[in-house]
Each structure stands twice: as structure tokens, then as C-alpha cells.
Amino acid sequence: MVTYVDAATAPLKNTGVIRLYGAEAFEGLRKAGRFAAECLDAVVPLARPGVTTQEIDDFVHDFALKGGALPATLNYRGYNKSVCTSINHVVCHGIPDDRPLKDGDIVNIDVTFVVDGWHGDSSRMYLVGDVKRAAARLVDVTYESLLRGIAEVRPGNTTGDIGHAIQTYVESERCSVVRDFCGHGIGLLFHDTPNILHYGEPGTGVELRPGMVFTIEPMVNLGRPAVKVLSDGWTAVTRDRSLSAQFEHMVGVTETGCEVFTLSPKGLHKPPYAI
Ligand code: MF3
Ligand code: CO
Ligand code: CO
């Protein structure tokens, strides 16, 4: 049984009820989402050979503090960076370090900020130098799968409709959907109910209602879907070491469909980001 509650009155922890946010909350989420999108725009020039992921972390940290925001990942469940940087066969939660990006890498940069108490969570892929055709195709398939998931977001549809649209498209392109990580409710909390699976059957899961806010963030592999988490406790990699890609948007359900809070103000939706 799922229950829906007015987000303004519910206790500030994940108790399994689905928060429904009102117009004022949407205003806050719009700002937080836009802030994340602006950061992902600003980071484009750093996605080049020789730049270390720690330099990207420093940039994102600085971007947050200069903008009056906080990086939500900093000290989140023991994570101690301001961004996740997931390169090539890293599926998600790659930890920035002093290794430089190399020509041909594909990297996901995932930022989450808290702006006036509201979370803004988004990620994009970046192509480093000259990228092989198969890798660029994976990135395109992953982006298109996110759009197909978003197209299912409207009142009366279910979370399963989102997952089904993503999975059927990804598999029709001979790629696979990661099962071990999912999208999530978001707003006053970073990770809230419900889970948004990127696979599944139409009509299953939770019914979408106006005021629901969540992320859709498909992770798509060129090879098998299986992942493992490295001994650092965070870095998730494909078991077969095949390439993995991810894009993430944060959406709010409206009366007629949805609003995407994390659209790029500069139109840098997917690579190549010719700037
Ligand atoms: N931003 C990630 C997400 O999309 C979560 C990162 S949590 C961290 O949900 F601790 F790994 F940073
Ligand atoms: Co997320
Ligand atoms: Co994220």
C-alpha cells in the first residue's frame, strides 16, 4: 500500500510515504535544479585530457559555495567529495582522485546541491577528446532512454511505465539496463520514496500524481547488466568491464505531464558540447 502526503506536513525522513509538493516547493526545486544544470554547463571545459577528477571536484565545490549552495554528497553516508565522476566501465559513484582524464574516455559527472533547503540532482556524460564510435553510440542510447522515460511521466501512469519505456528501448539497441541502482524521490530529502526502476512492466509500481518529484537516471551498459562495488565501498563497475553511461534529470509531475527541473540553460543537453 502506498500513501501520498502533503510534503509541507510530513516528517523530514523517508518513512515510505510519497510526498506531494505544492507550487512553492516547485519554485524552490526549479532553482535547485537550475543550479545543478548550470554547474553541469560550466564544467564542460574541464572534460578534456589531462584534467584530474579532483580538479573537477574542486571546481564543483567552489561553484556551490560561490552560489550559496551546498554539495549534497559531501559527508553523505561517508562520501567525502562534492561530485561523482564515473569513467568508462565505472557505472556510478566514481570518487574523484588525482588521476587525469585520458583521450577517448567517457565520463559521467553527477552533481547534487542543496539550495535553500531544496535538492537539485543531475548528471550528464562528457566525451574526452576523440571517443570511439561504440562509446559515443552508448552515450546517445543512454540519453535517448532518459528522454523516453521522461515522456511517460504524467498523472495516471506508473513508475513501471517509465522503467518499461527505458528498458525496451535500451535492449532494442543491444545494450543493457543496470538493475542495482535506480532513480529516487527527491525534494526536501536527497533520496526519498519512491524508487524509480529503469526496467519493468507497464502499469506496475506506484501511480504518478501531480506534485511528485523524482529523478530518472538510467545506467546503460554496452555489455552485461551486472555490476560490483569496489572495496572503497562506493565505486560501482561493470562486472564484464564493458563501458557504462548515465544521464540524470529531476522531474516534477504536473497536472498534464511533467516539468524537468534540470534542463541545460545553455542547451548543452548531450555531447558533443561544441562551445
Ligand atoms: N547523485 C547521486 C544520485 O543521483 C548520488 C550520489 S551519492 C554519493 O542519486 F554519496 F555517492 F555521492
Ligand atoms: Co539521483
Ligand atoms: Co545524481
Tab-separated table of C-alpha atoms and ligand atoms in Angstrom:
chain	number	residue	atom	x	y	z
A	1	MET	CA	0.000	0.000	0.000
A	2	VAL	CA	1.379	3.396	-0.953
A	3	THR	CA	0.232	6.572	0.696
A	4	TYR	CA	0.685	10.114	-0.519
A	5	VAL	CA	1.077	13.068	1.829
A	6	ASP	CA	1.324	16.834	1.590
A	7	ALA	CA	5.089	17.439	1.674
A	8	ALA	CA	4.584	20.512	3.865
A	9	THR	CA	3.254	18.414	6.754
A	10	ALA	CA	5.230	15.149	6.607
A	11	PRO	CA	8.154	14.418	8.937
A	12	LEU	CA	11.574	15.045	7.390
A	13	LYS	CA	12.664	11.461	6.933
A	14	ASN	CA	11.980	8.673	4.495
A	15	THR	CA	9.059	6.809	6.057
A	16	GLY	CA	7.857	5.227	2.827
A	17	VAL	CA	5.090	7.711	2.122
A	18	ILE	CA	5.226	9.691	-1.089
A	19	ARG	CA	5.489	13.439	-0.647
A	20	LEU	CA	3.396	15.644	-2.903
A	21	TYR	CA	4.913	19.079	-3.345
A	22	GLY	CA	2.971	22.297	-3.979
A	23	ALA	CA	3.641	25.369	-6.103
A	24	GLU	CA	6.003	26.995	-3.618
A	25	ALA	CA	8.100	23.830	-3.374
A	26	PHE	CA	8.211	23.602	-7.174
A	27	GLU	CA	9.636	27.131	-7.188
A	28	GLY	CA	12.436	26.006	-4.840
A	29	LEU	CA	13.079	22.827	-6.816
A	30	ARG	CA	13.227	24.820	-10.046
A	31	LYS	CA	16.009	26.946	-8.555
A	32	ALA	CA	17.941	23.969	-7.197
A	33	GLY	CA	17.577	22.037	-10.455
A	34	ARG	CA	18.689	25.016	-12.487
A	35	PHE	CA	21.717	25.447	-10.251
A	36	ALA	CA	22.776	21.838	-10.871
A	37	ALA	CA	22.252	22.303	-14.620
A	38	GLU	CA	24.320	25.492	-14.624
A	39	CYS	CA	27.144	23.644	-12.911
A	40	LEU	CA	26.997	20.846	-15.497
A	41	ASP	CA	27.172	23.531	-18.208
A	42	ALA	CA	30.114	25.228	-16.508
A	43	VAL	CA	32.085	22.014	-16.156
A	44	VAL	CA	32.183	21.352	-19.934
A	45	PRO	CA	35.617	22.976	-20.496
A	46	LEU	CA	37.123	20.724	-17.793
A	47	ALA	CA	36.216	17.496	-19.583
A	48	ARG	CA	39.458	17.263	-21.530
A	49	PRO	CA	42.592	15.109	-21.446
A	50	GLY	CA	44.959	15.860	-18.558
A	51	VAL	CA	42.382	17.289	-16.135
A	52	THR	CA	42.102	15.249	-12.939
A	53	THR	CA	38.744	14.342	-11.467
A	54	GLN	CA	39.931	16.013	-8.243
A	55	GLU	CA	40.179	19.266	-10.205
A	56	ILE	CA	36.556	18.756	-11.270
A	57	ASP	CA	35.657	18.147	-7.615
A	58	ASP	CA	37.395	21.374	-6.574
A	59	PHE	CA	35.536	23.257	-9.311
A	60	VAL	CA	32.134	21.874	-8.265
A	61	HIS	CA	32.819	22.569	-4.588
A	62	ASP	CA	33.772	26.136	-5.406
A	63	PHE	CA	30.782	26.564	-7.734
A	64	ALA	CA	28.466	25.549	-4.887
A	65	LEU	CA	29.939	27.828	-2.257
A	66	LYS	CA	30.136	30.830	-4.600
A	67	GLY	CA	26.470	30.289	-5.483
A	68	GLY	CA	25.313	29.988	-1.877
A	69	ALA	CA	24.632	26.253	-2.200
A	70	LEU	CA	25.971	23.134	-0.517
A	71	PRO	CA	27.175	19.971	-2.294
A	72	ALA	CA	24.709	17.359	-1.018
A	73	THR	CA	27.164	14.490	-1.466
A	74	LEU	CA	29.786	15.994	0.869
A	75	ASN	CA	29.720	13.864	4.044
A	76	TYR	CA	26.669	11.986	2.753
A	77	ARG	CA	26.829	8.477	4.271
A	78	GLY	CA	30.602	8.762	4.466
A	79	TYR	CA	31.105	10.030	0.901
A	80	ASN	CA	33.529	12.933	1.103
A	81	LYS	CA	33.545	14.581	-2.328
A	82	SER	CA	31.352	17.225	-3.952
A	83	VAL	CA	30.721	15.283	-7.157
A	84	CYS	CA	30.743	11.761	-8.571
A	85	THR	CA	32.959	11.191	-11.630
A	86	SER	CA	32.379	7.830	-13.292
A	87	ILE	CA	34.765	6.975	-16.120
A	88	ASN	CA	34.331	4.285	-18.820
A	89	HIS	CA	33.405	0.987	-17.087
A	90	VAL	CA	32.515	2.814	-13.854
A	91	VAL	CA	28.718	2.702	-13.618
A	92	CYS	CA	28.213	5.325	-10.905
A	93	HIS	CA	29.608	6.821	-7.680
A	94	GLY	CA	33.160	7.170	-9.020
A	95	ILE	CA	35.229	9.066	-6.436
A	96	PRO	CA	37.329	11.983	-7.704
A	97	ASP	CA	41.078	11.455	-7.350
A	98	ASP	CA	44.386	12.631	-8.825
A	99	ARG	CA	44.263	10.549	-11.994
A	100	PRO	CA	43.892	12.629	-15.184
A	101	LEU	CA	41.194	12.114	-17.814
A	102	LYS	CA	42.570	10.474	-20.954
A	103	ASP	CA	41.835	10.917	-24.649
A	104	GLY	CA	38.931	8.615	-25.537
A	105	ASP	CA	37.394	8.441	-22.042
A	106	ILE	CA	33.680	8.859	-21.483
A	107	VAL	CA	32.848	10.302	-18.073
A	108	ASN	CA	29.636	10.899	-16.150
A	109	ILE	CA	29.641	13.947	-13.912
A	110	ASP	CA	26.881	13.820	-11.284
A	111	VAL	CA	26.177	16.818	-9.062
A	112	THR	CA	23.649	17.342	-6.287
A	113	PHE	CA	23.253	20.638	-4.464
A	114	VAL	CA	21.118	21.917	-1.651
A	115	VAL	CA	19.761	25.374	-2.447
A	116	ASP	CA	17.590	26.989	0.245
A	117	GLY	CA	16.822	23.512	1.586
A	118	TRP	CA	15.841	22.077	-1.822
A	119	HIS	CA	17.852	19.373	-3.597
A	120	GLY	CA	18.893	19.619	-7.251
A	121	ASP	CA	20.341	16.382	-8.712
A	122	SER	CA	21.505	15.872	-12.290
A	123	SER	CA	24.214	14.201	-14.323
A	124	ARG	CA	25.470	14.149	-17.898
A	125	MET	CA	28.062	12.307	-19.957
A	126	TYR	CA	31.139	14.092	-21.319
A	127	LEU	CA	33.396	12.907	-24.144
A	128	VAL	CA	37.115	13.399	-23.519
A	129	GLY	CA	38.997	14.137	-26.730
A	130	ASP	CA	38.355	11.648	-29.532
A	131	VAL	CA	35.948	8.931	-28.445
A	132	LYS	CA	35.379	5.631	-30.276
A	133	ARG	CA	32.129	5.240	-32.190
A	134	ALA	CA	30.803	2.449	-29.945
A	135	ALA	CA	31.289	4.622	-26.855
A	136	ALA	CA	29.619	7.649	-28.454
A	137	ARG	CA	26.711	5.445	-29.530
A	138	LEU	CA	26.285	4.156	-25.952
A	139	VAL	CA	26.117	7.749	-24.745
A	140	ASP	CA	23.450	8.574	-27.346
A	141	VAL	CA	21.389	5.488	-26.491
A	142	THR	CA	21.529	6.356	-22.801
A	143	TYR	CA	20.392	9.932	-23.381
A	144	GLU	CA	17.546	8.811	-25.632
A	145	SER	CA	16.466	6.264	-22.992
A	146	LEU	CA	16.200	9.054	-20.411
A	147	LEU	CA	14.015	11.084	-22.796
A	148	ARG	CA	11.781	8.059	-23.377
A	149	GLY	CA	11.419	7.601	-19.625
A	150	ILE	CA	10.552	11.270	-19.128
A	151	ALA	CA	7.921	11.029	-21.899
A	152	GLU	CA	5.994	8.570	-19.682
A	153	VAL	CA	5.732	10.964	-16.735
A	154	ARG	CA	2.129	12.108	-16.328
A	155	PRO	CA	-0.652	11.581	-13.793
A	156	GLY	CA	-2.217	8.141	-14.055
A	157	ASN	CA	0.876	6.474	-15.464
A	158	THR	CA	3.045	4.410	-13.122
A	159	THR	CA	6.719	4.135	-12.276
A	160	GLY	CA	6.681	0.828	-14.189
A	161	ASP	CA	5.697	2.674	-17.364
A	162	ILE	CA	8.881	4.741	-17.036
A	163	GLY	CA	11.085	1.702	-16.480
A	164	HIS	CA	9.451	-0.243	-19.292
A	165	ALA	CA	9.986	2.549	-21.822
A	166	ILE	CA	13.661	2.794	-20.868
A	167	GLN	CA	14.316	-0.948	-20.845
A	168	THR	CA	12.601	-1.780	-24.130
A	169	TYR	CA	14.446	0.991	-25.961
A	170	VAL	CA	17.863	0.164	-24.442
A	171	GLU	CA	17.522	-3.543	-25.200
A	172	SER	CA	16.323	-2.824	-28.756
A	173	GLU	CA	19.706	-1.092	-29.170
A	174	ARG	CA	21.529	-4.216	-27.902
A	175	CYS	CA	22.576	-2.530	-24.670
A	176	SER	CA	21.583	-3.431	-21.083
A	177	VAL	CA	19.993	-1.625	-18.143
A	178	VAL	CA	21.720	-1.703	-14.745
A	179	ARG	CA	19.375	-3.128	-12.087
A	180	ASP	CA	21.361	-2.387	-8.933
A	181	PHE	CA	20.776	1.387	-8.866
A	182	CYS	CA	17.652	3.411	-9.509
A	183	GLY	CA	16.156	6.889	-9.578
A	184	HIS	CA	14.575	8.219	-6.411
A	185	GLY	CA	12.132	10.618	-4.894
A	186	ILE	CA	13.823	13.932	-4.082
A	187	GLY	CA	12.967	17.349	-2.701
A	188	LEU	CA	13.481	18.152	0.948
A	189	LEU	CA	15.372	14.830	1.154
A	190	PHE	CA	18.170	13.669	-1.174
A	191	HIS	CA	16.953	10.079	-1.538
A	192	ASP	CA	13.256	9.566	-0.832
A	193	THR	CA	10.392	7.259	-1.750
A	194	PRO	CA	9.621	6.015	-4.395
A	195	ASN	CA	12.383	4.130	-6.180
A	196	ILE	CA	12.322	4.713	-9.930
A	197	LEU	CA	13.470	1.483	-11.568
A	198	HIS	CA	14.839	1.781	-15.084
A	199	TYR	CA	13.259	-1.518	-16.138
A	200	GLY	CA	9.913	-3.178	-15.557
A	201	GLU	CA	6.397	-3.786	-16.778
A	202	PRO	CA	3.765	-1.229	-17.795
A	203	GLY	CA	1.154	-0.419	-15.145
A	204	THR	CA	3.231	-1.774	-12.254
A	205	GLY	CA	4.804	0.147	-9.376
A	206	VAL	CA	3.499	3.395	-7.987
A	207	GLU	CA	0.841	5.571	-9.640
A	208	LEU	CA	2.154	9.026	-10.556
A	209	ARG	CA	0.298	12.012	-9.089
A	210	PRO	CA	0.727	15.765	-9.519
A	211	GLY	CA	3.279	17.070	-7.020
A	212	MET	CA	5.519	14.001	-7.036
A	213	VAL	CA	9.190	14.843	-7.631
A	214	PHE	CA	11.839	12.279	-8.517
A	215	THR	CA	14.935	11.584	-10.581
A	216	ILE	CA	15.236	9.358	-13.618
A	217	GLU	CA	18.849	8.298	-14.076
A	218	PRO	CA	19.304	5.225	-16.268
A	219	MET	CA	22.687	3.499	-16.237
A	220	VAL	CA	23.209	1.639	-19.506
A	221	ASN	CA	25.967	-0.850	-20.329
A	222	LEU	CA	27.384	-1.964	-23.671
A	223	GLY	CA	27.768	-5.471	-22.224
A	224	ARG	CA	26.020	-7.348	-19.430
A	225	PRO	CA	23.991	-5.507	-16.756
A	226	ALA	CA	25.829	-6.937	-13.726
A	227	VAL	CA	27.817	-4.566	-11.534
A	228	LYS	CA	30.056	-4.857	-8.487
A	229	VAL	CA	31.101	-2.279	-5.913
A	230	LEU	CA	34.849	-1.880	-5.333
A	231	SER	CA	36.474	-2.139	-1.890
A	232	ASP	CA	36.257	1.656	-1.422
A	233	GLY	CA	32.574	0.994	-0.747
A	234	TRP	CA	31.341	3.353	-3.492
A	235	THR	CA	32.773	2.837	-6.973
A	236	ALA	CA	30.371	0.642	-8.950
A	237	VAL	CA	31.818	-1.005	-12.076
A	238	THR	CA	30.514	-3.354	-14.738
A	239	ARG	CA	31.483	-6.945	-13.902
A	240	ASP	CA	32.431	-7.592	-17.514
A	241	ARG	CA	34.349	-4.277	-17.663
A	242	SER	CA	32.170	-3.090	-20.550
A	243	LEU	CA	31.515	0.640	-20.931
A	244	SER	CA	28.668	2.218	-18.974
A	245	ALA	CA	26.886	5.548	-19.390
A	246	GLN	CA	24.293	7.543	-17.445
A	247	PHE	CA	22.234	10.722	-17.663
A	248	GLU	CA	20.043	12.052	-14.849
A	249	HIS	CA	17.221	14.573	-14.760
A	250	MET	CA	15.000	15.639	-11.872
A	251	VAL	CA	11.318	15.954	-12.774
A	252	GLY	CA	8.111	17.098	-11.095
A	253	VAL	CA	4.720	15.646	-12.042
A	254	THR	CA	2.247	18.328	-13.170
A	255	GLU	CA	-1.496	18.109	-13.948
A	256	THR	CA	-0.747	17.436	-17.606
A	257	GLY	CA	2.690	15.808	-17.684
A	258	CYS	CA	5.903	16.874	-16.075
A	259	GLU	CA	8.382	19.663	-15.605
A	260	VAL	CA	12.089	18.886	-16.000
A	261	PHE	CA	13.916	20.948	-13.383
A	262	THR	CA	17.444	20.254	-14.615
A	263	LEU	CA	17.401	21.289	-18.295
A	264	SER	CA	20.634	22.904	-19.505
A	265	PRO	CA	20.216	26.700	-19.706
A	266	LYS	CA	22.871	26.682	-22.446
A	267	GLY	CA	21.312	23.860	-24.451
A	268	LEU	CA	24.195	21.508	-23.605
A	269	HIS	CA	21.868	18.527	-23.280
A	270	LYS	CA	24.170	15.821	-24.587
A	271	PRO	CA	27.630	15.671	-26.120
A	272	PRO	CA	29.319	16.785	-28.218
A	273	TYR	CA	29.116	20.128	-26.427
A	274	ALA	CA	30.510	22.301	-29.203
A	275	ILE	CA	31.336	25.521	-27.396
B	1	MF3	N1	23.904	11.962	-7.156
B	1	MF3	C1	23.736	10.533	-6.947
B	1	MF3	C2	22.314	10.218	-7.336
B	1	MF3	O1	21.957	10.507	-8.438
B	1	MF3	C3	24.001	10.120	-5.558
B	1	MF3	C4	25.408	10.244	-5.148
B	1	MF3	S1	25.524	9.809	-3.518
B	1	MF3	C5	27.181	9.827	-3.242
B	1	MF3	O2	21.498	9.765	-6.605
B	1	MF3	F1	27.312	9.737	-1.981
B	1	MF3	F2	27.724	8.858	-3.922
B	1	MF3	F3	27.673	10.971	-3.686
B	2	CO	CO	19.919	10.908	-8.208
B	3	CO	CO	22.805	12.292	-9.159
